[in-house]
CSV table of C-alpha atoms in Angstrom, one decimal:
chain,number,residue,atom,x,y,z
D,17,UNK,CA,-3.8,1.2,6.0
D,18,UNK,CA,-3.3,4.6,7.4
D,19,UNK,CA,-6.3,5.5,6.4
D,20,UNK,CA,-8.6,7.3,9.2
D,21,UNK,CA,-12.3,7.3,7.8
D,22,UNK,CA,-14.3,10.4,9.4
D,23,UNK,CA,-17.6,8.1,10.3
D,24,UNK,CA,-20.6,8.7,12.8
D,25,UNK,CA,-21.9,6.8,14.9
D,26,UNK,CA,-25.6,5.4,13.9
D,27,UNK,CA,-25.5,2.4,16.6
D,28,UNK,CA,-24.2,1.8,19.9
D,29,UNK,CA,-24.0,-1.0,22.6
D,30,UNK,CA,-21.2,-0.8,25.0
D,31,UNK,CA,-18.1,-0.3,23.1
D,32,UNK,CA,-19.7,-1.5,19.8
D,33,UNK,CA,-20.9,0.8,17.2
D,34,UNK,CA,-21.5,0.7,13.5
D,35,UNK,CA,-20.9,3.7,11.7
D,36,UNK,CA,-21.8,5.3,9.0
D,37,UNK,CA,-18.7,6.9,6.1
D,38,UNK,CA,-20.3,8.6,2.8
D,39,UNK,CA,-23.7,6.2,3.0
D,40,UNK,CA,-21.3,2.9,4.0
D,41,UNK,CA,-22.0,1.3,7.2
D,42,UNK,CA,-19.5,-0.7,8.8
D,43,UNK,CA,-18.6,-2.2,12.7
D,44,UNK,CA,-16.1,0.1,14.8
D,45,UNK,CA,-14.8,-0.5,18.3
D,46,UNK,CA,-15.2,2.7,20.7
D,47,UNK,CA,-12.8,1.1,23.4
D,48,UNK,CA,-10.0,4.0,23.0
D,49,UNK,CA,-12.5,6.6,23.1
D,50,UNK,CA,-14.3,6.5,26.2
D,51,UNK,CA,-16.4,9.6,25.8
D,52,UNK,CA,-17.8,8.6,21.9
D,53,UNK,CA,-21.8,8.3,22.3
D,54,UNK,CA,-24.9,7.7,19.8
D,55,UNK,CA,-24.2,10.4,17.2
D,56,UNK,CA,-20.7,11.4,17.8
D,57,UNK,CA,-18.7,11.9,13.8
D,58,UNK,CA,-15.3,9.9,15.0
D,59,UNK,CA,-12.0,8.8,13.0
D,60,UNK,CA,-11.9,5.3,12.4
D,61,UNK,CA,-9.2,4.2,12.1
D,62,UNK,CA,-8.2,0.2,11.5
D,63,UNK,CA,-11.9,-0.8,12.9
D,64,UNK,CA,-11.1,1.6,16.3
D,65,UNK,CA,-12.7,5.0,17.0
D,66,UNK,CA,-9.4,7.2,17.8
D,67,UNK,CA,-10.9,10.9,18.3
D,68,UNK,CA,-13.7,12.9,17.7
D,69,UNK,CA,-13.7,15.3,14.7
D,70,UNK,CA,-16.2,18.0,13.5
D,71,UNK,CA,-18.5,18.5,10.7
D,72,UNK,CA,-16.0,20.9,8.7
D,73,UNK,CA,-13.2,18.6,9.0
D,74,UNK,CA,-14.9,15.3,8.3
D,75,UNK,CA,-16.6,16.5,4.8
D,76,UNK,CA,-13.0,17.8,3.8
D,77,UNK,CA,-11.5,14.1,4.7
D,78,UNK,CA,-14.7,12.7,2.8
D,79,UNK,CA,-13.7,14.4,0.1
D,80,UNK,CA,-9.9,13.6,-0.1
D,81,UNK,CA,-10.8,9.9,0.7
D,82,UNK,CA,-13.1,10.2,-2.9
D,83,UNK,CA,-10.0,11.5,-4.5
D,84,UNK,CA,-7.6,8.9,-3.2
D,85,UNK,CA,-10.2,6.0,-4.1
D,86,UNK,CA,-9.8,7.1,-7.5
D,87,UNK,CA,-5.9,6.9,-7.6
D,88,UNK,CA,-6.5,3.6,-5.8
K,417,UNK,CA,-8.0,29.7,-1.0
K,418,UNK,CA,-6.5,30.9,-4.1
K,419,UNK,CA,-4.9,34.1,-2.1
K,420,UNK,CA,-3.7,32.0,0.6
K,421,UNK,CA,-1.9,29.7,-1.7
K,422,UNK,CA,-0.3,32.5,-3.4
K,423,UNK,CA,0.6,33.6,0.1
K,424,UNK,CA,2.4,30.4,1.2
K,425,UNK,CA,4.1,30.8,-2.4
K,426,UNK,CA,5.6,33.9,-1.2
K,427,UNK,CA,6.7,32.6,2.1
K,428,UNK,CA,8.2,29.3,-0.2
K,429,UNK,CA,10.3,32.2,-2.7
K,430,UNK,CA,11.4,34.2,0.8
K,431,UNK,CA,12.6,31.0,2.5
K,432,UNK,CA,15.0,30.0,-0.6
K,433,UNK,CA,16.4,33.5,-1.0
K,434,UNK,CA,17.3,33.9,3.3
K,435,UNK,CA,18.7,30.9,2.6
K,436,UNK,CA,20.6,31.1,-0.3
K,437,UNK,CA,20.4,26.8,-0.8
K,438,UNK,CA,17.7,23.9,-1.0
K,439,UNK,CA,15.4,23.3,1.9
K,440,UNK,CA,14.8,19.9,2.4
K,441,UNK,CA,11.2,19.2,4.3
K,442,UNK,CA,10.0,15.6,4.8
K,443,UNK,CA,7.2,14.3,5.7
K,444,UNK,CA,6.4,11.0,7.6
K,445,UNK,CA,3.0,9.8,6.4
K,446,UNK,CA,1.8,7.7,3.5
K,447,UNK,CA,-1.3,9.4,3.4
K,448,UNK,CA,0.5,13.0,3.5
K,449,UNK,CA,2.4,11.2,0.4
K,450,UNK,CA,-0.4,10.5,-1.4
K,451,UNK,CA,-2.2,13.9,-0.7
K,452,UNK,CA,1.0,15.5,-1.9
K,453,UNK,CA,0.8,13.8,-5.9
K,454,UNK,CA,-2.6,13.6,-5.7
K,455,UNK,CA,-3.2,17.3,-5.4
K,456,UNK,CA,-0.3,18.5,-7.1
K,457,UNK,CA,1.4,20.3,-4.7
K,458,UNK,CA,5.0,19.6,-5.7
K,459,UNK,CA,4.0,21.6,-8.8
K,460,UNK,CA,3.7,25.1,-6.4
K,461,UNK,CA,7.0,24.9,-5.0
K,462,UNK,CA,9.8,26.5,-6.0
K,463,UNK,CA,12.6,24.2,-7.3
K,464,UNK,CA,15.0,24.8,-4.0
K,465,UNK,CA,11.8,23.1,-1.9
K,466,UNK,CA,12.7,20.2,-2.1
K,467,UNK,CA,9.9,17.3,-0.6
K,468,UNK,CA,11.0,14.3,0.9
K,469,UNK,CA,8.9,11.0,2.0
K,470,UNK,CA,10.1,10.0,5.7
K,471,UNK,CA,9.5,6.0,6.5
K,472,UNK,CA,5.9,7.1,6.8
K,473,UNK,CA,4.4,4.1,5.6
K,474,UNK,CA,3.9,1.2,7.5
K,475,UNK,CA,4.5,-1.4,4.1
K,476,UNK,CA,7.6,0.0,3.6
K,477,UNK,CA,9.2,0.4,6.8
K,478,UNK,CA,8.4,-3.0,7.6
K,479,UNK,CA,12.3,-5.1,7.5
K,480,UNK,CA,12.6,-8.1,5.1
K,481,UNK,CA,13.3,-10.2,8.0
K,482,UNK,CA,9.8,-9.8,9.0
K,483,UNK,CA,8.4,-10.4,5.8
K,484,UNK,CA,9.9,-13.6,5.3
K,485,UNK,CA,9.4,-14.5,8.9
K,486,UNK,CA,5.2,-14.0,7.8
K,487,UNK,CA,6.2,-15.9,4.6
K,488,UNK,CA,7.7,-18.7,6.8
K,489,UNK,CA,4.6,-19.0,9.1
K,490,UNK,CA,1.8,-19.0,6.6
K,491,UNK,CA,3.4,-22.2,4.6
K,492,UNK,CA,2.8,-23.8,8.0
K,493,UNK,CA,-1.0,-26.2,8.2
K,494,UNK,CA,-1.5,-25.3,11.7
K,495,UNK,CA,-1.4,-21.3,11.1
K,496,UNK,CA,-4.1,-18.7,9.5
K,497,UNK,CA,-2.1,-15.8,8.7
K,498,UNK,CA,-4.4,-12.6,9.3
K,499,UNK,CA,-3.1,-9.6,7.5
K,500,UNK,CA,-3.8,-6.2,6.9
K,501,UNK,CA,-4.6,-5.9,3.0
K,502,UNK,CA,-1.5,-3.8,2.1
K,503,UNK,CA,0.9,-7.2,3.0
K,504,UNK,CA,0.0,-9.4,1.0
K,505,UNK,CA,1.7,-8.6,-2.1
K,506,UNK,CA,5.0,-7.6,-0.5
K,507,UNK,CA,7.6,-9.6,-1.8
K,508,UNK,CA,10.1,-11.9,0.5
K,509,UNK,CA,11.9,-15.1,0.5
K,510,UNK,CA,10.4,-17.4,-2.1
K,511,UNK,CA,7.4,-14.9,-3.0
K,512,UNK,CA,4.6,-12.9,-1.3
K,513,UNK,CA,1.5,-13.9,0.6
K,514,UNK,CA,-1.0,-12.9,-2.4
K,515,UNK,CA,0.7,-15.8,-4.7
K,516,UNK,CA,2.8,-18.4,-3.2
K,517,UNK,CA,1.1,-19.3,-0.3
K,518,UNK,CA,-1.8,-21.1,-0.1
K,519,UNK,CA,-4.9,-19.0,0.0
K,520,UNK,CA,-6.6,-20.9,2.8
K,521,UNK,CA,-3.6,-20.4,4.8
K,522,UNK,CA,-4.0,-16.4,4.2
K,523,UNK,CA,-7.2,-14.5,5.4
K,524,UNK,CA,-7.3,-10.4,4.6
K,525,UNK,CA,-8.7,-8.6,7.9
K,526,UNK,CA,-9.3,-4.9,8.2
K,527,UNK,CA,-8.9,-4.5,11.9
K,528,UNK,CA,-7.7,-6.3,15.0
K,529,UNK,CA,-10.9,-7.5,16.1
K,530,UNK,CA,-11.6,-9.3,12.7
K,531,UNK,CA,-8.2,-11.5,13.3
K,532,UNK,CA,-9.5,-12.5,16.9
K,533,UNK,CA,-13.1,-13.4,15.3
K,534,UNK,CA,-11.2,-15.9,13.3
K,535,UNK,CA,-8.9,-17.3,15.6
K,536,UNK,CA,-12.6,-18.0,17.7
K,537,UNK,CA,-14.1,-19.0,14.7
K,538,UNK,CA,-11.2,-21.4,13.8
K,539,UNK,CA,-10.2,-23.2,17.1
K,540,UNK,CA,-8.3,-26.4,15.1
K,541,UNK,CA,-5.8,-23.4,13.6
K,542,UNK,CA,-3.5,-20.9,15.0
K,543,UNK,CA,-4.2,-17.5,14.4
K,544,UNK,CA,-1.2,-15.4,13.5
K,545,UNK,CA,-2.4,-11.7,13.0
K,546,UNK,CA,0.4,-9.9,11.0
K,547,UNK,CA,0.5,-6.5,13.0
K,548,UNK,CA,2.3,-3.7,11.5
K,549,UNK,CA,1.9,0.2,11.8
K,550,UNK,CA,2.9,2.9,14.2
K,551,UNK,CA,1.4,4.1,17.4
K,552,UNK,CA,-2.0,4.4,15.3
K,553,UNK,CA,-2.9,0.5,15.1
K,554,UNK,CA,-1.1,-0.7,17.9
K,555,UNK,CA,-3.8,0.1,20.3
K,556,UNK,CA,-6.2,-1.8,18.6
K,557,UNK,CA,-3.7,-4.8,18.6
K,558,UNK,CA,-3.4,-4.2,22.3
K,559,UNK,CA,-7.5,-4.1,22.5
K,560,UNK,CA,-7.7,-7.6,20.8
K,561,UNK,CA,-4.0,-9.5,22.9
K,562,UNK,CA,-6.2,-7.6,26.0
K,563,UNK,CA,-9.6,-9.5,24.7
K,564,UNK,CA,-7.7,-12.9,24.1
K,565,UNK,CA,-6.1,-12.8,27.3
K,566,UNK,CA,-9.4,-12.4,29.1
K,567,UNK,CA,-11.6,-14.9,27.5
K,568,UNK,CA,-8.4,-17.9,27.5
K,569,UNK,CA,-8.5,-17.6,23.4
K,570,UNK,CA,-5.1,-19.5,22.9
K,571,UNK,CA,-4.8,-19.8,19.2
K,572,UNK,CA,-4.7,-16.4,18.5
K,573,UNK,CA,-1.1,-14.9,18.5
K,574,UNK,CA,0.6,-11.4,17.0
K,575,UNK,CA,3.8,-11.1,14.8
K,576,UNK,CA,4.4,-7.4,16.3
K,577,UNK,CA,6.0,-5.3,13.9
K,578,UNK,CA,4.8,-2.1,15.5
K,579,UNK,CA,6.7,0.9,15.8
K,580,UNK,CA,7.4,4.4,17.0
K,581,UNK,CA,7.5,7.1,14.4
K,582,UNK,CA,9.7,9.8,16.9
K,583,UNK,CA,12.7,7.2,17.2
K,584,UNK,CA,12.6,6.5,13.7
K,585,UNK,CA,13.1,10.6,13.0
K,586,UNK,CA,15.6,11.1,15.6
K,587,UNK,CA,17.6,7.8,14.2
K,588,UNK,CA,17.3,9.4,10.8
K,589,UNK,CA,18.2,12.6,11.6
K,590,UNK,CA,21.8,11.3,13.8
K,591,UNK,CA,22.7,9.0,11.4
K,592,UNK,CA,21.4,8.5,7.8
K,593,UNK,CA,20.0,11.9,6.7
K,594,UNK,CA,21.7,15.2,8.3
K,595,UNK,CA,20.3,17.6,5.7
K,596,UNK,CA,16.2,17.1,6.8
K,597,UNK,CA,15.4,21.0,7.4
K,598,UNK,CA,12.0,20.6,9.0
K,599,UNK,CA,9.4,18.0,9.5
K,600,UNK,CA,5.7,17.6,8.3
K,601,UNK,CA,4.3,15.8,11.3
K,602,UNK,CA,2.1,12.8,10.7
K,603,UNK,CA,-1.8,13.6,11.3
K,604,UNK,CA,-3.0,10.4,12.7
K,605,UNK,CA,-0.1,9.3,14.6
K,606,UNK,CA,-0.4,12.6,16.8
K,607,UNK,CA,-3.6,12.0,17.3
K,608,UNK,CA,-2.4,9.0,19.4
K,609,UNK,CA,0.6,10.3,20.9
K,610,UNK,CA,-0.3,13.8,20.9
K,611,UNK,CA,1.6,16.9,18.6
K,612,UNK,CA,3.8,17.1,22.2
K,613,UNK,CA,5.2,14.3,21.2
K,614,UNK,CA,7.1,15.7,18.2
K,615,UNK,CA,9.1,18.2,20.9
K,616,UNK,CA,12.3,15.7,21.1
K,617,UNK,CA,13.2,16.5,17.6
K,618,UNK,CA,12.7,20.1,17.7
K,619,UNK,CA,14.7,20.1,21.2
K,620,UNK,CA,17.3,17.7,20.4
K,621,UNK,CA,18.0,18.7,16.7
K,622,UNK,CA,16.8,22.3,16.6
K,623,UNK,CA,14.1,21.2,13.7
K,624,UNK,CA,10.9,22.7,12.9
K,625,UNK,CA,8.1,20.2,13.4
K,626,UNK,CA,4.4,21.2,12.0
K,627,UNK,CA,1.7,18.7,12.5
K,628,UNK,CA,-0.7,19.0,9.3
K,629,UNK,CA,-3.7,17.3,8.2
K,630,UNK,CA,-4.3,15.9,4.7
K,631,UNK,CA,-6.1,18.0,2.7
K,632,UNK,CA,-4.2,19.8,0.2
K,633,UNK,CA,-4.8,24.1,2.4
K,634,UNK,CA,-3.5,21.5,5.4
K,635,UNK,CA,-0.3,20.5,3.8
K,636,UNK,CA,0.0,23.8,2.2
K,637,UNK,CA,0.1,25.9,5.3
K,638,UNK,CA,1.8,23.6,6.9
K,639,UNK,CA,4.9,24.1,4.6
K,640,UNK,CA,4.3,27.6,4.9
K,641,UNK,CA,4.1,27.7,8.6
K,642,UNK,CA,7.8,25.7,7.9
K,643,UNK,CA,9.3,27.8,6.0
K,644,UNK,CA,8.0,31.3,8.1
K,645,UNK,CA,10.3,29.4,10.5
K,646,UNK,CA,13.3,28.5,8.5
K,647,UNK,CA,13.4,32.6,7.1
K,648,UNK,CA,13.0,33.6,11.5
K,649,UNK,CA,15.8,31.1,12.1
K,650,UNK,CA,13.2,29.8,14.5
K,651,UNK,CA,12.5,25.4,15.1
K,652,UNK,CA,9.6,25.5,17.3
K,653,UNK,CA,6.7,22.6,17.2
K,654,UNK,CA,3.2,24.1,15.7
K,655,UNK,CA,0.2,22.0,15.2
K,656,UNK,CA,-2.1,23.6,12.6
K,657,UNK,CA,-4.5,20.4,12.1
K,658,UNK,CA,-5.9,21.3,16.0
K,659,UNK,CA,-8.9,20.1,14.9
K,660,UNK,CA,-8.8,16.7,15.5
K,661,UNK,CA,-4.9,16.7,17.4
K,662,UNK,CA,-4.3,17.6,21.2
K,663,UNK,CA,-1.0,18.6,22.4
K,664,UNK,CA,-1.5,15.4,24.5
K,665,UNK,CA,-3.2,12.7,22.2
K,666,UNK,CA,-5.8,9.8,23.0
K,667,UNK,CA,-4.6,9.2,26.9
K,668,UNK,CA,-7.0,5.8,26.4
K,669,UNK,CA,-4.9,4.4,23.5
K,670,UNK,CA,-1.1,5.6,25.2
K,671,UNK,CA,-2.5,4.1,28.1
K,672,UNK,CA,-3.5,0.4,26.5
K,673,UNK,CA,-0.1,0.2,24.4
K,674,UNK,CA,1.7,1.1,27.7
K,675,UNK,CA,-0.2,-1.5,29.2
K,676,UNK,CA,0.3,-4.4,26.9
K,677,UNK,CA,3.8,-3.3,24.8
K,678,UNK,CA,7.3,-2.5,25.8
K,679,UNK,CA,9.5,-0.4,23.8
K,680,UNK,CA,12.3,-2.8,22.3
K,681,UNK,CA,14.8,-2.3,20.0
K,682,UNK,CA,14.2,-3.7,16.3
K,683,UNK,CA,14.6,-4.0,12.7
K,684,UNK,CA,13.3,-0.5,9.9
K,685,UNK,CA,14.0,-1.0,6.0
K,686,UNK,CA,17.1,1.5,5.2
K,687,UNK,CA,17.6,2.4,9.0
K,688,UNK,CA,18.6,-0.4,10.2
K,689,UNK,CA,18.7,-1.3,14.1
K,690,UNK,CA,17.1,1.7,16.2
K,691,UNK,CA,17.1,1.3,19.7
K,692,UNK,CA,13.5,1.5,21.5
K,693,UNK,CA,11.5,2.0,18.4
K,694,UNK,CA,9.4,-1.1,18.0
K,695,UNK,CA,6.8,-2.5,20.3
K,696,UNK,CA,7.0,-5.9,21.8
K,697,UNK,CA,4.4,-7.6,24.2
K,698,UNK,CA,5.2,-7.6,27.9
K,699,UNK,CA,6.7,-10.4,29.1
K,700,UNK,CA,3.4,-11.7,30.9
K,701,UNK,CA,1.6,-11.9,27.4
K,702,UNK,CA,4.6,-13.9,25.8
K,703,UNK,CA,1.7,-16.6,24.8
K,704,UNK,CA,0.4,-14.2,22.5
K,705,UNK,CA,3.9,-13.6,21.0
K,706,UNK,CA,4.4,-15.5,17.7
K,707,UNK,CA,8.1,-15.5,18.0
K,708,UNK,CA,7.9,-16.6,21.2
K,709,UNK,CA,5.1,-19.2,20.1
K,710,UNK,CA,7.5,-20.7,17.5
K,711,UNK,CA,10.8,-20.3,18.9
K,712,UNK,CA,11.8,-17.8,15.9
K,713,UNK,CA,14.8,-14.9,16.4
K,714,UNK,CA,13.7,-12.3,14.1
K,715,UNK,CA,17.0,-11.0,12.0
K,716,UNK,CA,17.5,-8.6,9.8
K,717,UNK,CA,16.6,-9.6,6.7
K,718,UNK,CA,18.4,-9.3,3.4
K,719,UNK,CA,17.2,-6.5,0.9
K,720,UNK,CA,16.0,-7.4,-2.5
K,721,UNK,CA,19.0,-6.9,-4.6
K,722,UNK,CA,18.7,-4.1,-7.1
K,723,UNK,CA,16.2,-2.6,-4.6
K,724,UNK,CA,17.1,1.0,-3.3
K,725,UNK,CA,13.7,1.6,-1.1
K,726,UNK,CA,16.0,2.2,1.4
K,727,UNK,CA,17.6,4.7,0.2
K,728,UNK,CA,14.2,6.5,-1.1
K,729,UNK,CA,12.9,5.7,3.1
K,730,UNK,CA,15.6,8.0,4.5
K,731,UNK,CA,15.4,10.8,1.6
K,732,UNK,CA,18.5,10.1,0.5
K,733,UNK,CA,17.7,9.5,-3.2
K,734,UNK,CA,14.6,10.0,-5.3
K,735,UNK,CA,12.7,6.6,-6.6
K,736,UNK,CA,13.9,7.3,-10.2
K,737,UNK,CA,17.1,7.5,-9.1
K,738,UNK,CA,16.7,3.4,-8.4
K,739,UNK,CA,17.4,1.3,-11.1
K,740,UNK,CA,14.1,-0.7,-10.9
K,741,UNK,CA,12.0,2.0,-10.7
K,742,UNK,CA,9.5,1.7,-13.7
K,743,UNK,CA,11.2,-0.7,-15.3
K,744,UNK,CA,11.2,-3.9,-13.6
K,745,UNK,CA,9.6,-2.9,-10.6
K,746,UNK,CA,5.8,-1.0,-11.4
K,747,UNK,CA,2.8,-1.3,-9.1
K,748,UNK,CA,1.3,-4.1,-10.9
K,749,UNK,CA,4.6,-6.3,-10.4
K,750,UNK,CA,6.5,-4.6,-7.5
K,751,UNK,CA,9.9,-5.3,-6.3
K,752,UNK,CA,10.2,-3.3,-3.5
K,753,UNK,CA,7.5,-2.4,-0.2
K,754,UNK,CA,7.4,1.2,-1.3
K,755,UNK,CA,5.5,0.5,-4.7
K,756,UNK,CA,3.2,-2.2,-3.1
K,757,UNK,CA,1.6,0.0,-1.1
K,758,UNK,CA,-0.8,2.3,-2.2
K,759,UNK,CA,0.4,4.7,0.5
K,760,UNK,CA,4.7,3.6,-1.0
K,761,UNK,CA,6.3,7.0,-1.8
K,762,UNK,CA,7.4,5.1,-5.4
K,763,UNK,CA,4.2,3.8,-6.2
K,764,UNK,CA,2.8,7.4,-6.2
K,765,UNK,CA,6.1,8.9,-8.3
K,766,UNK,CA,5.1,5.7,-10.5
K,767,UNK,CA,1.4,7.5,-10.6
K,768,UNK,CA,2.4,11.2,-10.7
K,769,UNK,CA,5.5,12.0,-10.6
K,770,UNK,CA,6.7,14.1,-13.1
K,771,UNK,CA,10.1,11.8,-14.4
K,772,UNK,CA,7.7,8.3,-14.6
K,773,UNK,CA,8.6,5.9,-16.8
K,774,UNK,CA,5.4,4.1,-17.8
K,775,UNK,CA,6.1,1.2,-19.9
């Protein structure tokens, strides 16, 4: 539950967004990120948007989220 | 990447020679935990690097009192108990949620929001959303006790179990584990409450503290940046994963948990009692306070006998060193929180560690 998913954001209406993770789509808050907009790459964490995070650093997570899946 | 491995590897070999004895880092994160197996680390350390897992994980920390106070509530017909995945199969008094409960009483929810959509889409029951984990989900909790509160939806109410990851290393440190050397900051939590949070330890106890991210050059450089400390005789606070964490952390979500939680004393698996480490609704939103809905005194609860996750919480001993470990307790029938969780620091020795006893 840890878990912060690097996601961006495909859809937004007030503090609603879905997001999109590695070609998964899913509902996220923005409430605690007042600055997230229409194609911001967030981490997601427990449904809620808690920061913004690059490019470089949100394929790396991808990547490790893959590998922990497979321990999982 | 290869170079700066053997780089850090260097730095590891100087560290144990200035210091002439084992250096003992921790870190408090299930995910750094699971990084850690999962890429092998502990295999490019020297043997006087010694790698600890801190009460990291949200499962684990979580006292048996609280379990069995869940436990209690979802054998109830007027409650829904909604719980993040992880809980379910953590054992208590007279079983776990997962088993010996009954499943309509128990609904799996992946965020905050979800439990609230239940409690509106089930007005004749009351919602009792199981809320664990540090300063990272307990904004969200305050989001969806700030939502309730709004729109008058009285059947929803939180078991807070919330709590503060800096009290929990400072109460470590005083009184349970003395020989922690340095700290591996947890990644997510500072993005919250900021790497400046961290400076307490380093002040008060003279510890290096390196926030680090989770991929394995992260975690790597991290302990590097640790030990390029330890050989200086330096314990300042570095943040090397400045790519998602601010010295100051989300303001929004500090500002929402301040707004909604007080700092209270409570309950840890293998700490005991700290003061001001858990986070307990302000008196004003009592009615969405299942103790206070139900008239329960949470206690502290009574550990599993045989069970030494305690022990393994505070670094003390390593989770072969517990009697259970591998034989009666594995992850597909788990005694203890810390092999429940997929993020428990035993579950991944169970996985990868390099004394496992599969049987």
């Amino acid at each position: 539950m840890c878990l912060a998913i690097p996601a961006r954001i495909v859809e937004l209406e007030a503090d609603n967004a879905v997001v999109d993770a590695m070609g998964n789509r899913f509902k996220a808050k923005t409430t605690l990120l007042d600055k997230a907009k229409l194609g911001d790459l967030v981490l997601v964490h427990a449904g809620f948007a808690i920061s913004l995070v690059d490019e470089e650093e949100a394929k790396k997570t991808w990547q490790l989220i893959a590998e922990v899946n497979d321990y999982a | 990447m290869l170079e700066r491995i053997y780089k850090a590897q260097k730095l590891f070999d100087t560290a144990c020679e200035t210091l002439g004895r084992q250096i003992n880092v921790m870190e408090v994160c299930g995910t750094h935990t699971v990084s850690i197996f999962r890429n092998g680390i502990r295999t490019t350390l020297p043997a006087g690097l010694k790698l600890l897992s801190g009460p990291g994980c949200p499962v684990c920390v979580t006292d048996q009192g609280y379990i069995d106070i869940v436990l209690q509530l979802a054998g109830r017909d007027d409650c829904l108990i909604a719980t993040y995945g992880d809980m379910i199969r953590v054992p208590g008094k007279g079983g776990c949620l997962e088993r010996n409960q009954p499943a309509s009483n128990v609904r799996i929810v992946l965020s905050s929001e979800d439990a609230l959509q239940l409690a509106k889409d089930n007005p004749d029951k009351i919602v009792v959303f199981v809320a664990v984990g540090f300063e990272t989900t307990a904004p969200a909790t305050a989001v969806a006790v700030k939502e309730a509160d709004e729109s008058n939806i009285d059947n929803f109410c939180i078991l807070s179990g919330h709590k503060l990851v800096v009290p929990a290393m400072a109460a470590l440190l005083a009184e349970k584990n003395n020989n922690i050397d340095a700290f591996l900051c947890p990644g997510h939590v500072s993005v919250v409450i900021g790497s400046g949070a961290f400076a307490e330890i380093v002040e008060r106890f003279s510890r290096p503290c390196v926030v680090a991210g989770f991929e394995p050059m992260q975690i790597i450089e991290g302990l590097a940046e640790i030990c390029r400390q330890l050989v200086d005789g330096r314990a300042e606070l570095k943040s090397i994963y400045t790519a998602v964490v601010t010295e100051q952390g989300n303001r929004t979500a500090q500002k929402i948990i301040a707004d909604y939680f007080e700092p209270a004393d409570g309950y840890w698996r293998g700490l005991g009692m700290i003061e001001k480490s858990t986070l307990k609704l302000k008196d004003k939103y009592s009615r969405f306070d299942a103790l206070e809905r139900f008239g329960i005194i949470e206690t502290p609860g009574e550990d599993i006998s045989g069970c030494r996750c305690g022990e393994v919480l505070c670094g003390l001993i390593e989770p072969t060193e517990c009697g259970l470990f591998g034989e009666s307790c594995t992850p597909r029938e788990p005694v203890g929180p810390c092999m429940v969780s997929s993020e428990g620091v035993c579950a991944a020795w169970f996985k990868y560690g390099p004394e496992k006893k599969h049987k």
